[in-house]
């Protein structure tokens, strides 16, 4: 399973876990400037992963005001649901 949430995050799965990945760029060495996917965490169920994703998003957000934050969360949930629906439909 691979669900691309947005440019920065994706979800993959293992036999017993969901894995949240974040895109990063190497800052040193031969591969400096090369993008890679770093593991944010392993989660036993999708609810735990989504909770962490929202928490991380809020921590990294520069959004000000509670209504703007709520709107960001709603948009994020909508995108995740759309991706899951596509996956369930075979797309």
Short mmCIF file of C-alpha atoms in Angstrom, two decimals:
data_model
loop_
_atom_site.label_atom_id
_atom_site.label_comp_id
_atom_site.label_asym_id
_atom_site.label_seq_id
_atom_site.Cartn_x
_atom_site.Cartn_y
_atom_site.Cartn_z
CA UNK A 1 0.00 0.00 0.00
CA UNK A 2 1.16 3.50 -0.81
CA UNK A 3 -0.93 6.60 -0.15
CA UNK A 4 0.64 9.86 -1.27
CA UNK A 5 -0.93 12.45 1.05
CA UNK A 6 0.81 15.53 -0.32
CA UNK A 7 4.27 16.65 -1.40
CA UNK A 8 5.69 16.13 2.09
CA UNK A 9 3.99 13.00 3.46
CA UNK A 10 3.03 9.50 2.40
CA UNK A 11 1.74 6.37 4.09
CA UNK A 12 3.00 2.85 3.43
CA UNK A 13 2.25 -0.39 5.20
CA UNK A 14 3.99 -3.42 6.59
CA UNK A 15 2.32 -6.68 7.64
CA UNK A 16 1.38 -5.32 11.10
CA UNK A 17 1.91 -1.57 10.85
CA UNK A 18 1.20 1.59 8.93
CA UNK A 19 4.29 3.72 8.30
CA UNK A 20 4.27 7.52 8.03
CA UNK A 21 7.06 8.90 5.83
CA UNK A 22 8.23 12.48 5.33
CA UNK A 23 10.18 13.72 2.32
CA UNK A 24 13.55 15.20 3.20
CA UNK A 25 16.60 16.44 1.32
CA UNK A 26 20.10 15.21 2.09
CA UNK A 27 22.25 18.04 3.41
CA UNK A 28 25.69 16.40 3.34
CA UNK A 29 27.83 13.90 1.49
CA UNK A 30 27.85 12.61 -2.06
CA UNK A 31 24.08 12.70 -2.32
CA UNK A 32 23.68 16.27 -1.07
CA UNK A 33 20.46 17.75 -2.45
CA UNK A 34 18.91 14.35 -3.17
CA UNK A 35 15.39 13.74 -1.85
CA UNK A 36 14.55 10.70 0.27
CA UNK A 37 11.68 9.42 2.43
CA UNK A 38 12.38 9.33 6.18
CA UNK A 39 10.30 7.29 8.61
CA UNK A 40 8.33 9.47 11.02
CA UNK A 41 6.90 6.46 12.83
CA UNK A 42 5.26 3.04 12.78
CA UNK A 43 1.62 2.80 13.92
CA UNK A 44 -0.58 -0.18 14.76
CA UNK A 45 -3.66 1.41 13.27
CA UNK A 46 -4.54 4.21 10.90
CA UNK A 47 -6.18 6.32 13.62
CA UNK A 48 -2.88 6.55 15.52
CA UNK A 49 -1.04 7.52 12.34
CA UNK A 50 -3.58 10.20 11.44
CA UNK A 51 -3.47 11.63 14.96
CA UNK A 52 0.33 11.89 14.72
CA UNK A 53 0.12 13.41 11.26
CA UNK A 54 -2.25 16.12 12.50
CA UNK A 55 -0.11 16.78 15.56
CA UNK A 56 3.04 17.04 13.47
CA UNK A 57 1.29 19.26 10.96
CA UNK A 58 0.14 21.63 13.66
CA UNK A 59 3.60 21.72 15.23
CA UNK A 60 5.20 22.61 11.89
CA UNK A 61 2.47 24.98 10.75
CA UNK A 62 2.97 28.71 10.58
CA UNK A 63 -0.79 29.18 10.54
CA UNK A 64 -2.19 31.61 13.07
CA UNK A 65 -5.67 31.61 14.53
CA UNK A 66 -7.78 28.68 15.62
CA UNK A 67 -10.17 28.84 12.64
CA UNK A 68 -7.26 28.67 10.18
CA UNK A 69 -5.83 25.68 12.03
CA UNK A 70 -9.23 23.96 11.99
CA UNK A 71 -9.48 24.59 8.25
CA UNK A 72 -6.02 23.04 7.71
CA UNK A 73 -7.07 19.95 9.67
CA UNK A 74 -10.33 19.62 7.69
CA UNK A 75 -8.43 19.90 4.41
CA UNK A 76 -5.93 17.29 5.53
CA UNK A 77 -8.66 14.86 6.60
CA UNK A 78 -10.48 15.37 3.29
CA UNK A 79 -7.32 14.60 1.29
CA UNK A 80 -6.63 11.47 3.31
CA UNK A 81 -10.20 10.22 2.88
CA UNK A 82 -10.00 10.85 -0.88
CA UNK A 83 -6.76 8.86 -1.12
CA UNK A 84 -8.21 5.97 0.90
CA UNK A 85 -11.35 5.94 -1.28
CA UNK A 86 -9.19 5.79 -4.42
CA UNK A 87 -7.24 2.92 -2.92
CA UNK A 88 -10.41 1.03 -1.99
CA UNK A 89 -11.80 1.57 -5.52
CA UNK A 90 -8.67 0.07 -7.00
CA UNK A 91 -7.25 3.35 -8.27
#
